[in-house]
Tab-separated table of C-alpha atoms in Angstrom:
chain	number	residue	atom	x	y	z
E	1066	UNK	CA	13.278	39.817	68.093
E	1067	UNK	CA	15.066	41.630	65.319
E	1068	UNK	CA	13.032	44.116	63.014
E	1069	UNK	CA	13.782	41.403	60.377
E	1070	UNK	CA	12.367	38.655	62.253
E	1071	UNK	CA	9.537	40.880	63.018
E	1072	UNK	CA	8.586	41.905	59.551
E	1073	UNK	CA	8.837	38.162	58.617
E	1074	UNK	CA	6.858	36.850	61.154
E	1075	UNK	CA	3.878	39.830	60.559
E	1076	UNK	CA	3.895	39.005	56.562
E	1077	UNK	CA	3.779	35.295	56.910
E	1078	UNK	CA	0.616	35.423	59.214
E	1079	UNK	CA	-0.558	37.797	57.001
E	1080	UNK	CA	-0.189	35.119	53.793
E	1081	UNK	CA	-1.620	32.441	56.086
E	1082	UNK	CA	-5.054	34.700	56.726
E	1083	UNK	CA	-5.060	35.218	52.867
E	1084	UNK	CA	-5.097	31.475	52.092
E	1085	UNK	CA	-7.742	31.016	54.251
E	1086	UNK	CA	-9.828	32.660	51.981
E	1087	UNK	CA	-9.188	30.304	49.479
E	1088	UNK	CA	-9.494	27.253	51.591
E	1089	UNK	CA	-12.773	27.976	52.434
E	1090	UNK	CA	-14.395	27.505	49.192
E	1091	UNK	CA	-16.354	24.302	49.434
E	1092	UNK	CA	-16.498	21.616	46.442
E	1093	UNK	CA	-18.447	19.455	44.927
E	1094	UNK	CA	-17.472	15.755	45.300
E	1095	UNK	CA	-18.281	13.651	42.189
E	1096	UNK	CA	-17.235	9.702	41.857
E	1097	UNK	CA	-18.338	7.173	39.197
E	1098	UNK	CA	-20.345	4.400	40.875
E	1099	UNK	CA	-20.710	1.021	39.239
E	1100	UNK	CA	-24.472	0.362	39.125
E	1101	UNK	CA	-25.943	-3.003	38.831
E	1102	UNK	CA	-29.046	-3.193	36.810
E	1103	UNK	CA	-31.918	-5.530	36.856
E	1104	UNK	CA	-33.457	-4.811	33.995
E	1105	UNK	CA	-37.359	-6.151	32.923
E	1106	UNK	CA	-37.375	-6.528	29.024
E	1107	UNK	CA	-40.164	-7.514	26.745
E	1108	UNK	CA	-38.365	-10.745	26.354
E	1109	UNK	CA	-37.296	-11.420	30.142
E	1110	UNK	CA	-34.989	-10.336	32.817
E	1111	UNK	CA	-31.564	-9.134	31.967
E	1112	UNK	CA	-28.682	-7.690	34.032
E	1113	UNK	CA	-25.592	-5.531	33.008
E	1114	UNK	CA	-23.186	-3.374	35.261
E	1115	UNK	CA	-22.541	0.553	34.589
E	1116	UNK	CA	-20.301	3.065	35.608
E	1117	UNK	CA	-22.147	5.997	36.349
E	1118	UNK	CA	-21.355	9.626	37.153
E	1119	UNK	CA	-23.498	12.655	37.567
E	1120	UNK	CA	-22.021	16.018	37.191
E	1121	UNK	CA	-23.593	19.189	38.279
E	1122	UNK	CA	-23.650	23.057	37.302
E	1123	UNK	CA	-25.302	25.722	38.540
E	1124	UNK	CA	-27.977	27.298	36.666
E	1125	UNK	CA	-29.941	29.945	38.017
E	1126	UNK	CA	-31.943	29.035	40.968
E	1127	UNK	CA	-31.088	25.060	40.805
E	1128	UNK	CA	-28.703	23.168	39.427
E	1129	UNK	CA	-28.615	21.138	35.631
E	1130	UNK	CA	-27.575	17.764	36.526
E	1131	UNK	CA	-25.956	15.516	33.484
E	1132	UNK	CA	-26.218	11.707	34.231
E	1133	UNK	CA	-23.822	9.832	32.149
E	1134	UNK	CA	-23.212	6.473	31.379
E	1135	UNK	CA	-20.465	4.824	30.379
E	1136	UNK	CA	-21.075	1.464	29.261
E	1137	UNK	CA	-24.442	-0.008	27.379
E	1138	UNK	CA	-27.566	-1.316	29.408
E	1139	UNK	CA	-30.394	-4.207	28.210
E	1140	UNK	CA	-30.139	-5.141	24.643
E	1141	UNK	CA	-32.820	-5.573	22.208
E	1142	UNK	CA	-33.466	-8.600	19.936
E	1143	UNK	CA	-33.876	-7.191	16.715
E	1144	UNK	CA	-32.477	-3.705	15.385
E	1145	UNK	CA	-33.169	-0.433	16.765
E	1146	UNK	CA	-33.039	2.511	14.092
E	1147	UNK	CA	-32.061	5.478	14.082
E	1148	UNK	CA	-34.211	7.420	16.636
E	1149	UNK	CA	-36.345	4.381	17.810
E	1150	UNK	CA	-34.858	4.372	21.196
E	1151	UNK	CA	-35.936	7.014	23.889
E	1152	UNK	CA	-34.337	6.659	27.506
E	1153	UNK	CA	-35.075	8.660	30.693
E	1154	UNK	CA	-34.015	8.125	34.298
E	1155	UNK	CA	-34.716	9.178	37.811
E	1156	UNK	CA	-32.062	10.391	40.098
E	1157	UNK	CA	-32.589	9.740	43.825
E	1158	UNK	CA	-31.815	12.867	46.254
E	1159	UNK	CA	-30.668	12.320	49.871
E	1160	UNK	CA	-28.496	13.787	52.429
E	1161	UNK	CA	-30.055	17.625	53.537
E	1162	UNK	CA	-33.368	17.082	50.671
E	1163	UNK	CA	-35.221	14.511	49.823
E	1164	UNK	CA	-37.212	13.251	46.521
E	1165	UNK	CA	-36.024	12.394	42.868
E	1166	UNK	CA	-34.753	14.142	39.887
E	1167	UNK	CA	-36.062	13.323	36.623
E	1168	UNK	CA	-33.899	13.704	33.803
E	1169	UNK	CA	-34.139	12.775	30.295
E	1170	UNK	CA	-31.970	12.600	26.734
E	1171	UNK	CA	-32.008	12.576	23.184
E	1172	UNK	CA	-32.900	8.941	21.201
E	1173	UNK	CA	-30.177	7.539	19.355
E	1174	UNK	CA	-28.339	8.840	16.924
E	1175	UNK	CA	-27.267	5.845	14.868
E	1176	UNK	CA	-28.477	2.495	14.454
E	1177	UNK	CA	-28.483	-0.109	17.205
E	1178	UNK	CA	-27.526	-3.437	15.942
E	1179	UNK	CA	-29.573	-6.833	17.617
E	1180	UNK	CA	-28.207	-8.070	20.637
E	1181	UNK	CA	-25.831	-5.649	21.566
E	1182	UNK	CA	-25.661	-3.746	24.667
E	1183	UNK	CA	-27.799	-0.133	24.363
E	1184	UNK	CA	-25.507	2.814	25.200
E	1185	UNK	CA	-27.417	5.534	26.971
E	1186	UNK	CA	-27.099	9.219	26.143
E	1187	UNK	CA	-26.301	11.654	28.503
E	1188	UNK	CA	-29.475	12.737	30.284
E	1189	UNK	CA	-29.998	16.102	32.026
E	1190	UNK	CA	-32.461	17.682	34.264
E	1191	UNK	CA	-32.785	20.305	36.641
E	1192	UNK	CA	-32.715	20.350	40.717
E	1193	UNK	CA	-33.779	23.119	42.614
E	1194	UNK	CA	-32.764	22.866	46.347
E	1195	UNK	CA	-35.217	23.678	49.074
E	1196	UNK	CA	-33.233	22.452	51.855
E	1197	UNK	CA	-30.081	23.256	52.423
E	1198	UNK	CA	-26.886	21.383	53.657
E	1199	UNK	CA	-24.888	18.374	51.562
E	1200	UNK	CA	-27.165	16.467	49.252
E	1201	UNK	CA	-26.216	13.636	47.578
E	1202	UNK	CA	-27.898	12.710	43.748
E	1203	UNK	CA	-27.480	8.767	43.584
E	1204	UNK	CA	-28.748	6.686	40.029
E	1205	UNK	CA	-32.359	4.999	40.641
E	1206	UNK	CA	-34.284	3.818	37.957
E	1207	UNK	CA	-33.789	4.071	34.352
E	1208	UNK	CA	-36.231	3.437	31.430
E	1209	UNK	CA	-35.495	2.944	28.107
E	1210	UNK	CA	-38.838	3.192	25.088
E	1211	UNK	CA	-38.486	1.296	22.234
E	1212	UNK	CA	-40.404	0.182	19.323
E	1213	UNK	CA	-43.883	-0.240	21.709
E	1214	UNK	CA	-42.191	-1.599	24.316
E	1215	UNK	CA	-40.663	-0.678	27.749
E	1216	UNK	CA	-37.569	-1.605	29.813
E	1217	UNK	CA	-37.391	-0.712	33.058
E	1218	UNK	CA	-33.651	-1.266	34.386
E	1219	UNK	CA	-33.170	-0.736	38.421
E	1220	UNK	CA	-30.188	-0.638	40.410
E	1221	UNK	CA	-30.146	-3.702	42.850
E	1222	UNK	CA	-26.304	-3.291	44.552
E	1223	UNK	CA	-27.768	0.085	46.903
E	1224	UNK	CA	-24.598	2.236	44.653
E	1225	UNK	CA	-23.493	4.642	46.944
E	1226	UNK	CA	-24.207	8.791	45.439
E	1227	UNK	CA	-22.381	9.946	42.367
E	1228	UNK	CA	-22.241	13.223	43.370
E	1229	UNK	CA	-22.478	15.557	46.815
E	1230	UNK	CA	-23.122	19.129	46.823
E	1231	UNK	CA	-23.406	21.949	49.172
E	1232	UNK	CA	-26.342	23.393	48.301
E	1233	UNK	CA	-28.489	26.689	49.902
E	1234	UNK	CA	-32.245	26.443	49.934
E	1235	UNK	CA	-34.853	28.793	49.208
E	1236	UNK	CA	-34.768	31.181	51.935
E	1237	UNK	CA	-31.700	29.505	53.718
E	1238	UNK	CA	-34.066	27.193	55.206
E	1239	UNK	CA	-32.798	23.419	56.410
E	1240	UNK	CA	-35.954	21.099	55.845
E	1241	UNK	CA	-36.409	18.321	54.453
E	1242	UNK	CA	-38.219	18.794	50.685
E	1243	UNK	CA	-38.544	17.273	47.591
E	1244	UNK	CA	-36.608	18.375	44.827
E	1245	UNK	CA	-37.477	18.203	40.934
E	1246	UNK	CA	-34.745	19.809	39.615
E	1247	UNK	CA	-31.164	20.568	40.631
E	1248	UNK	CA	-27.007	20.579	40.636
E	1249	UNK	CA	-24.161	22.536	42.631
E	1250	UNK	CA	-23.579	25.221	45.322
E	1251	UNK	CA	-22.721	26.013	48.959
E	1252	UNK	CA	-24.138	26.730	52.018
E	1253	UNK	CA	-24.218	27.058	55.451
E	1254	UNK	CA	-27.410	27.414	58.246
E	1255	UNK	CA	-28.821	30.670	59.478
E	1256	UNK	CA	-30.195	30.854	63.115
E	1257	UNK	CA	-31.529	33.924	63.246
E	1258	UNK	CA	-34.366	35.738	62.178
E	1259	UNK	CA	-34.871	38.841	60.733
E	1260	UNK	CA	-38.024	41.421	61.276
E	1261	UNK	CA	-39.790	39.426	58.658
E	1262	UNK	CA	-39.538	36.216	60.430
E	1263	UNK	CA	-37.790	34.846	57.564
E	1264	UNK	CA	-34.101	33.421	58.171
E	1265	UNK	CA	-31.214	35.117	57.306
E	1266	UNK	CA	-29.572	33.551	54.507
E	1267	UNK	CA	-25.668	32.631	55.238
E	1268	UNK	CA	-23.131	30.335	53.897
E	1269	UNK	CA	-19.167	29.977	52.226
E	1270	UNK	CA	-20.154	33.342	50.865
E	1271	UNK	CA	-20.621	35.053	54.276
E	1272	UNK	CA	-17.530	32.831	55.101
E	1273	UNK	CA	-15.200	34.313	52.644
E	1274	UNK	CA	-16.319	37.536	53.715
E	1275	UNK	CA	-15.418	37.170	57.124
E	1276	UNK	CA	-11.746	35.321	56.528
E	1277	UNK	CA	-11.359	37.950	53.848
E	1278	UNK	CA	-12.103	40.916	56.087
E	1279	UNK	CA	-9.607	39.129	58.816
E	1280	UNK	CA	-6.930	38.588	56.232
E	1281	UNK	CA	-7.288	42.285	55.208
E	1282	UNK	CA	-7.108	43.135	59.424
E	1283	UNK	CA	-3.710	41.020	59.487
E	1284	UNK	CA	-2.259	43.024	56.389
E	1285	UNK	CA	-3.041	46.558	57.400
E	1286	UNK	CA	-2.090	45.170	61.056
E	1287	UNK	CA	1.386	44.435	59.460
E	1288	UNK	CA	1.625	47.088	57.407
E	1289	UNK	CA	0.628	49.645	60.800
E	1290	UNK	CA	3.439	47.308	62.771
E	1291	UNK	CA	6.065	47.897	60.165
E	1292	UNK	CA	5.601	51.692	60.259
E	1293	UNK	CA	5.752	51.702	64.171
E	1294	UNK	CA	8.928	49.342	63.986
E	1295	UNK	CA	10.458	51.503	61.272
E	1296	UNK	CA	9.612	54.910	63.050
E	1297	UNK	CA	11.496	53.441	66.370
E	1298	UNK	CA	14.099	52.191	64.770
E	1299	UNK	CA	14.488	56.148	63.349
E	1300	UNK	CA	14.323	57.380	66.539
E	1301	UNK	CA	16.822	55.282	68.063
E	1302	UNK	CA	19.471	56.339	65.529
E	1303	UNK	CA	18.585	59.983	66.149
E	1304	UNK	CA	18.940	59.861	70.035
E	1305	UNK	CA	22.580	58.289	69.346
């Protein structure tokens, strides 16, 4: 092989240990589920169909979810003014935890006319993971406070999750908890222990380390190769 091909060869593995790096950040995975809601009014049973996504951020320790909706549930027979309506909602956690999420909103900002479908604020509230692995945050029940009365609205089509995260529990441990709080982050599964009996915490962080510190081997690796290459190629011209 030439000392061209050589070099080329050295600085494209090197390139493809650097991306690596990169590659190995998880993501969060959000999608906006339809949600079919049964919904148990003062003045009967009525149904309407939502899209739904939740979006997550993390915030110290946990995660602030933001449930969003983005079409109008229920209806109300006479007027709702301004501020009359108060809505809150429970968020159902799966995958690595277990348990719900409440989260809650502001009450509406301008009038509601009679009859007309009620358009729910954004509601937030906070997960804190104590599991850790992907966890999914799917819509559950949703109530809305009005004028004396309540409206309980829940979803009766099983709607897949709106939103999967990788998320690291206290400690790095993998049980199964329940969460009150929570949004995004990454993780991956000690097996080890430490002298304190705890486990070691690990994850994409340890990951990028490790792909970083390979990617850095590679370069210096190519860098060393060049040298040698270039140094022999040196003292072939001298010994003609």
């Amino acid at each position: 092989m030439s000392y061209q091909k050589r070099t080329a060869a050295l600085a494209s593995v090197a390139a493809l240990a650097g991306s690596a790096v990169f590659m190995a950040a998880p993501a969060a995975r959000a999608d906006v589920v339809d949600v079919n809601y049964k919904c148990q009014t003062p003045i009967g049973v009525k149904t309407a169909v939502s899209p739904i996504d939740i979006k997550g951020v993390k915030n110290g320790s946990g995660y602030k979810l933001t449930m969003s909706w983005q079409k109008g549930v229920s209806s109300s027979p006479v007027e709702l003014g301004k501020g009359a309506m108060s809505p809150s909602a429970t968020i159902k956690v799966g995958g690595a935890d277990s348990g719900t999420v409440s989260v809650s909103g502001p009450a509406n900002e301008a009038a509601i006319p009679a009859n007309t479908p009620i358009k729910i604020n954004d509601l937030t509230g906070t997960y804190t993971p104590k599991a850790s692995g992907k966890v999914t945050f799917t819509a559950a029940v949703l109530t809305i406070k009005a004028l004396g009365t309540t409206t309980t609205c829940t979803p009766t089509n099983n709607p897949g999750p709106s939103l999967t995260l990788d998320v690291t529990g206290a400690g790095g441990s993998s049980g199964g908890s329940s969460g009150s709080t929570g949004s995004t982050g990454s993780t991956g599964s000690g097996t080890g222990t430490d002298s304190s009996g705890t486990l070691p915490k690990t994850g994409p962080d340890d990951s990028v380390i490790a792909l970083g510190t390979l990617g850095g081997t590679v370069l210096l690796a190519g860098a060393a190769g060049t040298l040698w290459l270039t140094r022999r190629n040196q003292t072939a011209r001298a010994r003609r």
